[in-house]
Coordinates of C-alpha atoms in Angstrom, one line a residue:
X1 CA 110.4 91.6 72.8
X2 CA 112.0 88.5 74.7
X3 CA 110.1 89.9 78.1
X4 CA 106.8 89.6 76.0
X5 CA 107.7 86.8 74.5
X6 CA 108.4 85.0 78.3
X7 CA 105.6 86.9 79.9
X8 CA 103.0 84.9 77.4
X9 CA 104.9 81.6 77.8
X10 CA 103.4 82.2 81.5
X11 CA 99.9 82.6 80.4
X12 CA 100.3 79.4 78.1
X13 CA 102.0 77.4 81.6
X14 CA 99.3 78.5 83.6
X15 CA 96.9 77.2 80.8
X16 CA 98.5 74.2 80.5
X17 CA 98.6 73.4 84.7
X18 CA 94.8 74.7 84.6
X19 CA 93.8 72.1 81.9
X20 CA 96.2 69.3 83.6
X21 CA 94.0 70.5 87.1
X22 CA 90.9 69.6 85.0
X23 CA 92.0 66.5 83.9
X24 CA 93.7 65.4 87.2
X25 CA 91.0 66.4 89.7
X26 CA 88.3 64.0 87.9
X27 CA 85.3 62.7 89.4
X28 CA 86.7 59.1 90.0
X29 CA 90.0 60.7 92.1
X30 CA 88.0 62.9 94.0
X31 CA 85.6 60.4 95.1
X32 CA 88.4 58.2 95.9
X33 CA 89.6 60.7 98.0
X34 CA 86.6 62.4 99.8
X35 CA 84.3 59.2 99.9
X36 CA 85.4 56.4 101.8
X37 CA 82.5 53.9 100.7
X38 CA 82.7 55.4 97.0
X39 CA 79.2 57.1 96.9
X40 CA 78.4 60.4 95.6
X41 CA 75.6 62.5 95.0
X42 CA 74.5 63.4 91.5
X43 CA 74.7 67.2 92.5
X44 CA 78.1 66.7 93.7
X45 CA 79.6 64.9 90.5
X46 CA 77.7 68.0 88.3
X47 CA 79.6 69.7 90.6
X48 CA 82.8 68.3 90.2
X49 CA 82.1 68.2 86.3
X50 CA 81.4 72.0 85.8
X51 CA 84.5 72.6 87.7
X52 CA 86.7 70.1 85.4
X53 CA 84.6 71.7 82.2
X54 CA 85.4 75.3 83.7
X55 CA 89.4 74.4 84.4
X56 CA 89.5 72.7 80.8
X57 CA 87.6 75.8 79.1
X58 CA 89.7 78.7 80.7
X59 CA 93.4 77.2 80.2
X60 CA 92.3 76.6 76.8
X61 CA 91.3 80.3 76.6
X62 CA 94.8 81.5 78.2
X63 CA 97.3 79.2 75.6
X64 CA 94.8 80.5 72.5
X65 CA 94.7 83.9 73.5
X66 CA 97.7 84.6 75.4
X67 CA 99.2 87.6 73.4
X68 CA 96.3 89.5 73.5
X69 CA 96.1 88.7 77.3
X70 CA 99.6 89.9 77.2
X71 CA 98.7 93.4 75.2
X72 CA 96.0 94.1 77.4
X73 CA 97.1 93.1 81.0
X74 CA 100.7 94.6 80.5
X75 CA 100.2 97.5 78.6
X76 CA 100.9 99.3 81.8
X77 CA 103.3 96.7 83.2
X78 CA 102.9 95.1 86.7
X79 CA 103.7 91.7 86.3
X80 CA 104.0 90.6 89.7
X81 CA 100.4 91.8 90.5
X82 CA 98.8 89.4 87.2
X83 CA 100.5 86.8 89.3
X84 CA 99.2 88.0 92.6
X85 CA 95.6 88.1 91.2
X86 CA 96.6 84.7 89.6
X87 CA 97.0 83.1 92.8
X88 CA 94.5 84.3 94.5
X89 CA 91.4 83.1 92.1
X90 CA 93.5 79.5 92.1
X91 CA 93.3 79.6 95.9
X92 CA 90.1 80.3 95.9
X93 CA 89.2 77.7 93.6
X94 CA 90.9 75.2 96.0
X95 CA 89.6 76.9 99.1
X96 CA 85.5 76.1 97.5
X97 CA 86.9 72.4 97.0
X98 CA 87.5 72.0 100.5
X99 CA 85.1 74.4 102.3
X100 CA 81.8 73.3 103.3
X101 CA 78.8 75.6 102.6
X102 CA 77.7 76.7 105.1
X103 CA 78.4 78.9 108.2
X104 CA 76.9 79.2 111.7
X105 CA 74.0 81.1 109.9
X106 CA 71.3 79.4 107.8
X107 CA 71.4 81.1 104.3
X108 CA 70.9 77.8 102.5
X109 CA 67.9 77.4 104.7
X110 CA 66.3 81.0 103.3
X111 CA 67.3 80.1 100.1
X112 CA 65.5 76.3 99.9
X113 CA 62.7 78.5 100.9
X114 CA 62.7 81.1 98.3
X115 CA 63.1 78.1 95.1
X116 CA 60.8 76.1 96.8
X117 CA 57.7 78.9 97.4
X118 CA 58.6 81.6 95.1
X119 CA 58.6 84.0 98.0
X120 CA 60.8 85.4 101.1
X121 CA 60.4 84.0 104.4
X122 CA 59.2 85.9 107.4
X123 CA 62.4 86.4 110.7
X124 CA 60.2 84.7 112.5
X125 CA 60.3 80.9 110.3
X126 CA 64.0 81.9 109.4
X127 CA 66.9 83.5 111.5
X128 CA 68.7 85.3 108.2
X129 CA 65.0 86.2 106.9
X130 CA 65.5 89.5 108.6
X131 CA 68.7 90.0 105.7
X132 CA 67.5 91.8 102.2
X133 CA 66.3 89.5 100.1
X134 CA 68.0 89.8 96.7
X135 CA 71.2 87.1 97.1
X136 CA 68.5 84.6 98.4
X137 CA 66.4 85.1 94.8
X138 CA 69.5 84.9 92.9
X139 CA 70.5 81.5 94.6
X140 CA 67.3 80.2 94.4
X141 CA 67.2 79.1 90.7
X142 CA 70.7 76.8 91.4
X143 CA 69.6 75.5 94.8
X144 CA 66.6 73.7 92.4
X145 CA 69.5 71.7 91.0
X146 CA 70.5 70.1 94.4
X147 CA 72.7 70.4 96.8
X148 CA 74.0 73.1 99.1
X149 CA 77.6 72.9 97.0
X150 CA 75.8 73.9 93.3
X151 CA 74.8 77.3 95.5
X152 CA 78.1 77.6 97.1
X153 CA 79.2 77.9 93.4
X154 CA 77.8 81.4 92.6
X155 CA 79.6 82.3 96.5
X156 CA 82.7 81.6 94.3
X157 CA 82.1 83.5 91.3
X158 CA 81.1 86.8 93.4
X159 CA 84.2 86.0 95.2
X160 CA 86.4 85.8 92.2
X161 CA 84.6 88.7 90.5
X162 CA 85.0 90.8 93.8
X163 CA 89.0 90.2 93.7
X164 CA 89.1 91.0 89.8
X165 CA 87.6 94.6 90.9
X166 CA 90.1 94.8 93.3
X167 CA 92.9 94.4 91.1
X168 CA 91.7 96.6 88.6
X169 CA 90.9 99.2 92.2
X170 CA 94.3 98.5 93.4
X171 CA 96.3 98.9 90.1
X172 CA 94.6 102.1 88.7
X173 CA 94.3 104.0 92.0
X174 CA 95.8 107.5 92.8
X175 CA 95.7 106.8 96.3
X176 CA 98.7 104.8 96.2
X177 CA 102.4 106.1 95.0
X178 CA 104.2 102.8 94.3
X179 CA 104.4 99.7 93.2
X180 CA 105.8 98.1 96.4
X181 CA 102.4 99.3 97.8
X182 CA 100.0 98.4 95.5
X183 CA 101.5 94.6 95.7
X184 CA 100.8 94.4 99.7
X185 CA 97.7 95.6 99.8
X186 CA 96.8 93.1 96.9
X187 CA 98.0 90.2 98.5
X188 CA 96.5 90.9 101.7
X189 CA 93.1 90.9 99.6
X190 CA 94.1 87.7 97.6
X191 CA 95.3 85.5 101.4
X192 CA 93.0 87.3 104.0
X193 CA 91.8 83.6 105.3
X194 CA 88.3 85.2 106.5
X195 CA 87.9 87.4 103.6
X196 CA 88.6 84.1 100.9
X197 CA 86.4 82.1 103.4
X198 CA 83.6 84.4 103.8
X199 CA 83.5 85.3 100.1
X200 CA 83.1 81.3 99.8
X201 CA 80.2 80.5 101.9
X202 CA 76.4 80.6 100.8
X203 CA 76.0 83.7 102.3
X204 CA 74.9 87.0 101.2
X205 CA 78.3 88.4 102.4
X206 CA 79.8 87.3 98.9
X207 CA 78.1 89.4 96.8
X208 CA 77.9 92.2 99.8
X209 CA 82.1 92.0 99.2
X210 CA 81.0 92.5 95.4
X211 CA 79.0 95.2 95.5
X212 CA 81.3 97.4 97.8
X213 CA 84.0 97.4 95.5
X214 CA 81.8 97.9 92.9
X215 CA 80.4 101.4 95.0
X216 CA 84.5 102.5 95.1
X217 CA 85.3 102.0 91.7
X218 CA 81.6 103.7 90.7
X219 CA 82.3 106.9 92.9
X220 CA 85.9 107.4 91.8
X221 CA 84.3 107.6 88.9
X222 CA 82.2 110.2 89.9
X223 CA 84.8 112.1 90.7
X224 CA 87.0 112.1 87.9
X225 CA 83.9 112.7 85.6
X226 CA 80.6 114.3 87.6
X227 CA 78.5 113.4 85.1
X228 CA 74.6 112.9 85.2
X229 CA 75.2 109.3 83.9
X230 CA 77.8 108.2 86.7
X231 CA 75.6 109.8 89.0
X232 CA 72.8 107.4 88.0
X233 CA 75.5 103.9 88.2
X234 CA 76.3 104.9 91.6
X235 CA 72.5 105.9 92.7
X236 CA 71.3 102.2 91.2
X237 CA 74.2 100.4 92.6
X238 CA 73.8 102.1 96.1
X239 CA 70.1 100.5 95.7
X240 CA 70.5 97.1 94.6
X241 CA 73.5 96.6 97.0
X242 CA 70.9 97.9 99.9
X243 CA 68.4 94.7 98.3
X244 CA 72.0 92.6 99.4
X245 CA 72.7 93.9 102.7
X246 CA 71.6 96.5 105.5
X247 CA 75.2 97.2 106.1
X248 CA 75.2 99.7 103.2
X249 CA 73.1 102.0 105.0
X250 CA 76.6 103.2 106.6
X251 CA 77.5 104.0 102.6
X252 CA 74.6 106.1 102.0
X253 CA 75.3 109.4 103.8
X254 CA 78.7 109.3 102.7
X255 CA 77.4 108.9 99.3
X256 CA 74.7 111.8 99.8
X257 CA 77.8 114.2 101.0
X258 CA 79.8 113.4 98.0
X259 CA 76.7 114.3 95.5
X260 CA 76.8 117.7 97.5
X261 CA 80.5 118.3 97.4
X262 CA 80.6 118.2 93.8
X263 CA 77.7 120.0 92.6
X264 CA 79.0 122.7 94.9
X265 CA 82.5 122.2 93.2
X266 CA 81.0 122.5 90.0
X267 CA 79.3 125.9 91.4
X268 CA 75.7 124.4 90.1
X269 CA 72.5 126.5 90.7
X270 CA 70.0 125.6 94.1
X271 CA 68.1 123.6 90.5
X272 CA 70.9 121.5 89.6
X273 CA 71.2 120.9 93.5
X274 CA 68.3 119.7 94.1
X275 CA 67.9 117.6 90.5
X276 CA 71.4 116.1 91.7
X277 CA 70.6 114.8 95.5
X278 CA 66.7 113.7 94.6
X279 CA 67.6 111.3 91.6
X280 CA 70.4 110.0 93.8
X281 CA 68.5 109.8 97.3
X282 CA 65.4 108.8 95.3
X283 CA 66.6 106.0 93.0
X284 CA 69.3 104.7 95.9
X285 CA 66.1 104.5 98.3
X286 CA 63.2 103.4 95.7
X287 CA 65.3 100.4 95.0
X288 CA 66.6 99.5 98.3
X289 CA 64.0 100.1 100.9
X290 CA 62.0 96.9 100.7
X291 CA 62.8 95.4 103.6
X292 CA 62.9 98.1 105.4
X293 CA 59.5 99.4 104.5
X294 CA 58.2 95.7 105.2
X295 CA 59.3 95.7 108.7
X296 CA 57.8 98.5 109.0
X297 CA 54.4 97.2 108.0
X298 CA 54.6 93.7 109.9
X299 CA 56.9 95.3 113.2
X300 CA 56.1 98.7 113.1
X301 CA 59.7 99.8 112.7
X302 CA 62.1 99.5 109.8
X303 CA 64.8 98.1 111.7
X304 CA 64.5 94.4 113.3
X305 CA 66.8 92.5 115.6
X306 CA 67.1 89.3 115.9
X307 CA 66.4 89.8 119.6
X308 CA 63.1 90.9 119.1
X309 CA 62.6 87.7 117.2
X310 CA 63.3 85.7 120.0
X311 CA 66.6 84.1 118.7
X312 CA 67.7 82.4 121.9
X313 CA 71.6 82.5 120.7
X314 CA 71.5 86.7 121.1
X315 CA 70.7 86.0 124.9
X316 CA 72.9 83.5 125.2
X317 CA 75.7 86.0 124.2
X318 CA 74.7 89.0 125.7
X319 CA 76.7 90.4 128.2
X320 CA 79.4 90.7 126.2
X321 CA 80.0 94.9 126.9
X322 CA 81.3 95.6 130.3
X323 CA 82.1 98.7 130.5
X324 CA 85.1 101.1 129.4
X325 CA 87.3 98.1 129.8
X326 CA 85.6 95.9 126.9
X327 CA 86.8 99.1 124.6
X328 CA 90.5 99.8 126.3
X329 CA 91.6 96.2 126.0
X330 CA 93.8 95.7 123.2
X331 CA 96.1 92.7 124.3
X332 CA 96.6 90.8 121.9
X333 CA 98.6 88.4 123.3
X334 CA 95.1 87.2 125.2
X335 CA 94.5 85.9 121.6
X336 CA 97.9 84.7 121.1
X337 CA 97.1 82.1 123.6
X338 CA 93.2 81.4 123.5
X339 CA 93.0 81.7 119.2
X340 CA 89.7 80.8 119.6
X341 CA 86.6 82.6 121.0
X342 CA 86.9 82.3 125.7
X343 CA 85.9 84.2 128.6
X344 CA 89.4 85.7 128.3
X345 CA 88.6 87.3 124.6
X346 CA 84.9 87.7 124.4
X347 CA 84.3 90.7 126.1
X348 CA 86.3 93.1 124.4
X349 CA 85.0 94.5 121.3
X350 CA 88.7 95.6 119.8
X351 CA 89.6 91.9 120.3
X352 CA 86.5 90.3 119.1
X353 CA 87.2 92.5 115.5
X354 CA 90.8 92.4 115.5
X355 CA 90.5 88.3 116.4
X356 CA 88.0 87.3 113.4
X357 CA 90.0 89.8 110.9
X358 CA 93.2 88.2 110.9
X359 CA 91.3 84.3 111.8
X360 CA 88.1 82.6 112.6
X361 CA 88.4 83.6 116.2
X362 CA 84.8 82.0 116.2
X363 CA 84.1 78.8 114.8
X364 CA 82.3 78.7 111.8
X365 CA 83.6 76.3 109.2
X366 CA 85.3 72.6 108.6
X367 CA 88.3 74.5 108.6
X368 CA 89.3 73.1 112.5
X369 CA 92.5 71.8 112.7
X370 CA 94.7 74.7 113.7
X371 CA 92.0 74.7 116.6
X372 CA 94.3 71.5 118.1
X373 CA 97.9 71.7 119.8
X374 CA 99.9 72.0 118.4
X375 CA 99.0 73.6 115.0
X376 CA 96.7 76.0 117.3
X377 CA 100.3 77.9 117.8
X378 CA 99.9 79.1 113.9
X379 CA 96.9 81.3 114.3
X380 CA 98.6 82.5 117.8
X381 CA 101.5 83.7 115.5
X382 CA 99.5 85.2 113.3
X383 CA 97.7 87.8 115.7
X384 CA 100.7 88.7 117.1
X385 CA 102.5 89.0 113.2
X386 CA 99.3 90.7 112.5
X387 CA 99.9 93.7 114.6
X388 CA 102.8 94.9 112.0
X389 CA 99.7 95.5 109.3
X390 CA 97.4 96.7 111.5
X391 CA 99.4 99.5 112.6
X392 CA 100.2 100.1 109.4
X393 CA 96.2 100.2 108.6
X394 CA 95.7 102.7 111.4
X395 CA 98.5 104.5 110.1
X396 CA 97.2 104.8 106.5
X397 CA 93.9 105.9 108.2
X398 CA 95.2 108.4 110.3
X399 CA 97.4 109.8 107.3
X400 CA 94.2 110.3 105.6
X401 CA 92.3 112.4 108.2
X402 CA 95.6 114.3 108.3
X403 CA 95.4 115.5 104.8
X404 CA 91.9 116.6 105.2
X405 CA 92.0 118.5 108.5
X406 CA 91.1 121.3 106.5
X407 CA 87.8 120.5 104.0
X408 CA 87.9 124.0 102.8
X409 CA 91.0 124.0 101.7
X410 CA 90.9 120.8 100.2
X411 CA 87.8 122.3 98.3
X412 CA 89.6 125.3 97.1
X413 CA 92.8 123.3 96.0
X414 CA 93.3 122.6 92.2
X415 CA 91.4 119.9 90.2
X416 CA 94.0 116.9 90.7
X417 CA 94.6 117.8 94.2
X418 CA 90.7 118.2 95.0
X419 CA 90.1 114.8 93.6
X420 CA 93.0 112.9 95.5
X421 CA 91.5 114.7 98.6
X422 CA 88.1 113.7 97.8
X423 CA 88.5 109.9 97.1
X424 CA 90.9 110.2 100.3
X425 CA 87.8 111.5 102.5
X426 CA 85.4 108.8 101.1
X427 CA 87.7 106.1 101.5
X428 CA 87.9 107.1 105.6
X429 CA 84.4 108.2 106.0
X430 CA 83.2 105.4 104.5
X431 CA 85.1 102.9 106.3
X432 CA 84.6 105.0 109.8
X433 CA 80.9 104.6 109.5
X434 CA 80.7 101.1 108.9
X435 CA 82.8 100.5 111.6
X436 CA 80.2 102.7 113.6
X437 CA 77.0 100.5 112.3
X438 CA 78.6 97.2 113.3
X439 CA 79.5 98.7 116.6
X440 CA 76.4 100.6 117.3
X441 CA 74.4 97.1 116.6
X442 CA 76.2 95.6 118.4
X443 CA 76.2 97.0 121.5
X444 CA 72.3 97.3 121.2
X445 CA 72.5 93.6 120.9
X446 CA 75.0 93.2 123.4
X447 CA 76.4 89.8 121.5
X448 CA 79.7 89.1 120.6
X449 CA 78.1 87.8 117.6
X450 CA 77.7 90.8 116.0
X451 CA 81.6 91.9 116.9
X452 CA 83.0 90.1 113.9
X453 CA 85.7 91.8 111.1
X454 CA 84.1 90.1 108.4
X455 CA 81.3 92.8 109.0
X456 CA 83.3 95.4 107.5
X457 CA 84.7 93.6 104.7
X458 CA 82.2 95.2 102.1
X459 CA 84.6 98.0 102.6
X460 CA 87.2 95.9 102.2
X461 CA 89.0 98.3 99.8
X462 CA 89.2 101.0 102.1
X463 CA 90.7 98.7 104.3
X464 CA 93.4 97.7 102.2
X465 CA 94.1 100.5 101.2
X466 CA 95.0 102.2 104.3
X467 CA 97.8 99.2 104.5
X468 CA 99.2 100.7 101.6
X469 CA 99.2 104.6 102.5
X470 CA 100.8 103.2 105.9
X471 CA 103.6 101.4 104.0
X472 CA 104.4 104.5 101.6
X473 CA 104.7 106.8 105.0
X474 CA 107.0 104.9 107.0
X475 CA 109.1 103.7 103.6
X476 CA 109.3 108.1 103.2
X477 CA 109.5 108.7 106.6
X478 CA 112.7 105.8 107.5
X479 CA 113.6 104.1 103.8
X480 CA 115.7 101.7 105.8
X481 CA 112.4 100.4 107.9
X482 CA 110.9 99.5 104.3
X483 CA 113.3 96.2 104.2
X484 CA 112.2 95.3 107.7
X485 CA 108.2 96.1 106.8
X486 CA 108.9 93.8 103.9
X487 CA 110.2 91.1 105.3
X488 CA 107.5 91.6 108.2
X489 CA 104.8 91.5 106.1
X490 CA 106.3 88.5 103.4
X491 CA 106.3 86.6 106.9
X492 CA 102.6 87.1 107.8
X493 CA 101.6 86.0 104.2
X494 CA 103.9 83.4 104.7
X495 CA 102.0 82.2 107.8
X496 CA 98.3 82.7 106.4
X497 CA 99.3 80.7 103.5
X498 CA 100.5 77.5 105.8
X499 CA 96.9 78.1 107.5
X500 CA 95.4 77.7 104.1
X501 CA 98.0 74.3 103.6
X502 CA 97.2 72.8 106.7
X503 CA 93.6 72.8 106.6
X504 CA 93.0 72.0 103.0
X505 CA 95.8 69.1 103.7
X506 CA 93.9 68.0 106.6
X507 CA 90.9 67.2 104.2
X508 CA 93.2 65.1 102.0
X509 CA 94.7 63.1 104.6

């Protein structure tokens, strides 16, 4: 009873610093701050008004109902990741603050477009035109109340949504063994700097994030209960995340295998089969094959690059493959000393991905100023800290493939031990083919533009996960190693949270 009784006194302090944030960070301290001649726009003080009203509204909601917050979010303990969840909306909050809108791509251009005509743009008036349209529509409505930050708004909702599904992922999944593991792999999804920053742009890539861990939790589902009725979810969400971004193509025949794996499983007749795959393929497709269907009308193919449109930026970067090298070269110390994008980085595709996963190896925000000596030396230490996870990603993915060497097998195992196997093998084949889309587009581009991590972040899960299946191996395989991994992987965090210091400082100053 004490323990409750404490554990609800930190939802009525968190309440209480929430409300104080909403009082503090008013519209006459934030203008003295961020204007230096005192003007602001009437979009921006809206802005800053919704956020003090939002702050205000939810500690309010945390100190009135914080036993029932309590009942629920404890019921099956797991204090320490509440907190990490906690701290990773609050940075988030801070991080859309500070962030400007926009990338190196012009979303808030398609999106201007859409609330201003009603309709989507052709590729050829708009660069991001050649994206699914269904962010863009969504946008539209706020970008009619002004500026570019109103629409970065709903960038932060997806992005707080997106890391509220990945709690709930996280804590409930079978995949993982411990608690040790589950509280890694959710803190690398609440401090990843490109997946906060990403999920905070107006960009489509928000609500991309979204969606994929949407698809996870939907076909875990699945597989605990094959009904017709999950079946359907994951068919429509399959769809309307295709109307969001072509990068879930590379979900779709994963998807189509699992809907055959378990009517086989449930030993259904050639009917039942066929009922099964052709709502799935036919709902998932129906819904998400607009664009592709109007390239096909206007291009005469269903897929477009932004080469073919005459983007001048693609030729500028092409070159970028040369040859067995530009997949071999895995220095990473190359990026320990050039953190941002040079000659001596740009040509190697596992350096390019492995560079703007762990840091924005290309520019792309106001976020600049560990791009000066001598705060440059952080993101240096984080690529070569970085390593440590990333083995232990590639470690989690290997262990996977491992335990499904033999499908059949897996197939004829019992119930609990089919399912684990199952979510196992969507988890890597999911994951394994997205990797292959950004890749494969890529090199047809030839652009190190396209080489970016943040392009397999709607699989983010997958991603994380693997961290936390390579932790649980070596922590069985050497117990003693688990102290070092710990204190290894507490010192990355430590390091991307003084990235996230620094440059939100550096707009204070």
């Amino acid at each position: 009873m004490r323990d409750s009784s404490k554990r609800e006194k930190i939802f009525i302090g968190i309440g209480l610093l929430l409300i104080a944030l909403g009082i503090i960070l008013n519209e006459w301290l934030l203008v003295a701050l961020l204007s230096p001649d005192g003007a602001i726009e009437s979009s921006t003080r809206i802005t800053i008004w919704l956020f003090n009203f939002s702050m205000i509204l939810t500690g309010l909601s945390l100190i009135k109902y914080s036993n029932r917050i309590h009942a629920k979010l404890f019921r099956e303990g797991g204090i320490s990741l509440i907190m990490i969840l906690a701290i990773g909306i609050l940075l988030r909050i801070i991080v859309y603050i500070f962030l400007g809108p926009h990338n190196n791509d012009n979303h808030f251009g398609v999106v201007e477009f859409v609330a201003a005509n009603g309709a989507f743009p052709t590729p050829d008036l708009f660069g991001q035109a050649y994206q699914p349209p269904l962010y863009y529509f969504i946008a539209a409505p706020l970008a009619m109340l002004g500026s570019p930050k109103i629409v970065q708004l709903l960038s932060l909702v997806f992005s707080i949504a997106n890391l509220g599904l990945l709690y709930h992922l996280i804590k409930t999944t079978k995949l993982l063994g411990n608690m040790g593991a589950r509280r890694h792999v959710l803190v690398l999804a609440g401090l990843l700097p490109q997946f906060v920053i990403f999920s905070n742009f107006v960009s489509n890539d928000s609500l991309a994030f979204l969606f994929g861990s949407f698809i996870f939790i939907q076909a875990f589902r699945y597989i605990d209960q094959p009904r017709r009725s999950n079946l359907l979810i994951l068919a429509l969400a399959l769809g309307v995340a295709l109307l969001v971004k072509g990068t879930f193509l590379a979900f779709l025949p994963v998807l189509i295998a699992l809907v055959v794996v378990i009517q086989f499983r449930q030993k259904a007749d050639l009917k039942h089969h066929l009922v099964a795959l052709g709502m799935f393929a036919s709902i998932a497709l129906a819904l998400g094959s607009y664009k592709y269907i109007e390239n096909t009308v206007n291009y005469g193919k269903p897929f477009v690059g932004r080469d073919e449109m005459g983007h001048e930026w693609v030729a500028l970067q092409q070159g970028t493959y040369q040859g067995l090298k530009s997949i071999v070269d895995v220095n990473v110390i190359k990026l320990a000393r050039h953190p941002s994008l040079s000659e001596y980085t740009k040509h190697s595709l596992p350096l390019l991905l492995y560079g703007t996963f762990w840091y924005s190896h290309i520019p792309e925000s106001n976020f600049q100023a560990t791009r000066r000596y001598p705060l440059s030396l952080l993101p240096g230490a984080i690529y070569l800290l970085g390593v440590v996870p990333t083995l232990l990603i590639v470690l989690g993915a290997g262990t996977c493939l491992w335990r499904n060497k033999w499908p059949l097998e897996s197939f004829k195992s019992p119930d609990t031990v089919f399912r684990l196997r199952l979510r196992e093998a969507v988890v890597v084949l999911i994951s394994l083919s997205i990797l292959a889309v950004v890749v494969i587009w890529g090199l047809k581009h030839d652009a190190w533009g396209f080489f970016q991590g943040r392009m397999l972040f709607p699989a983010f899960f997958a991603i994380a996960i693997f961290l936390g299946i390579g932790y649980e191996v070596v922590c069985r395989w050497r117990p003693a190693l688990g102290k070092l991994l710990n204190g290894l992987l507490f010192l990355t965090y430590a390091l991307l949270s003084c990235y996230f210091i620094i440059e939100v400082g550096n707009h204070l100053v």
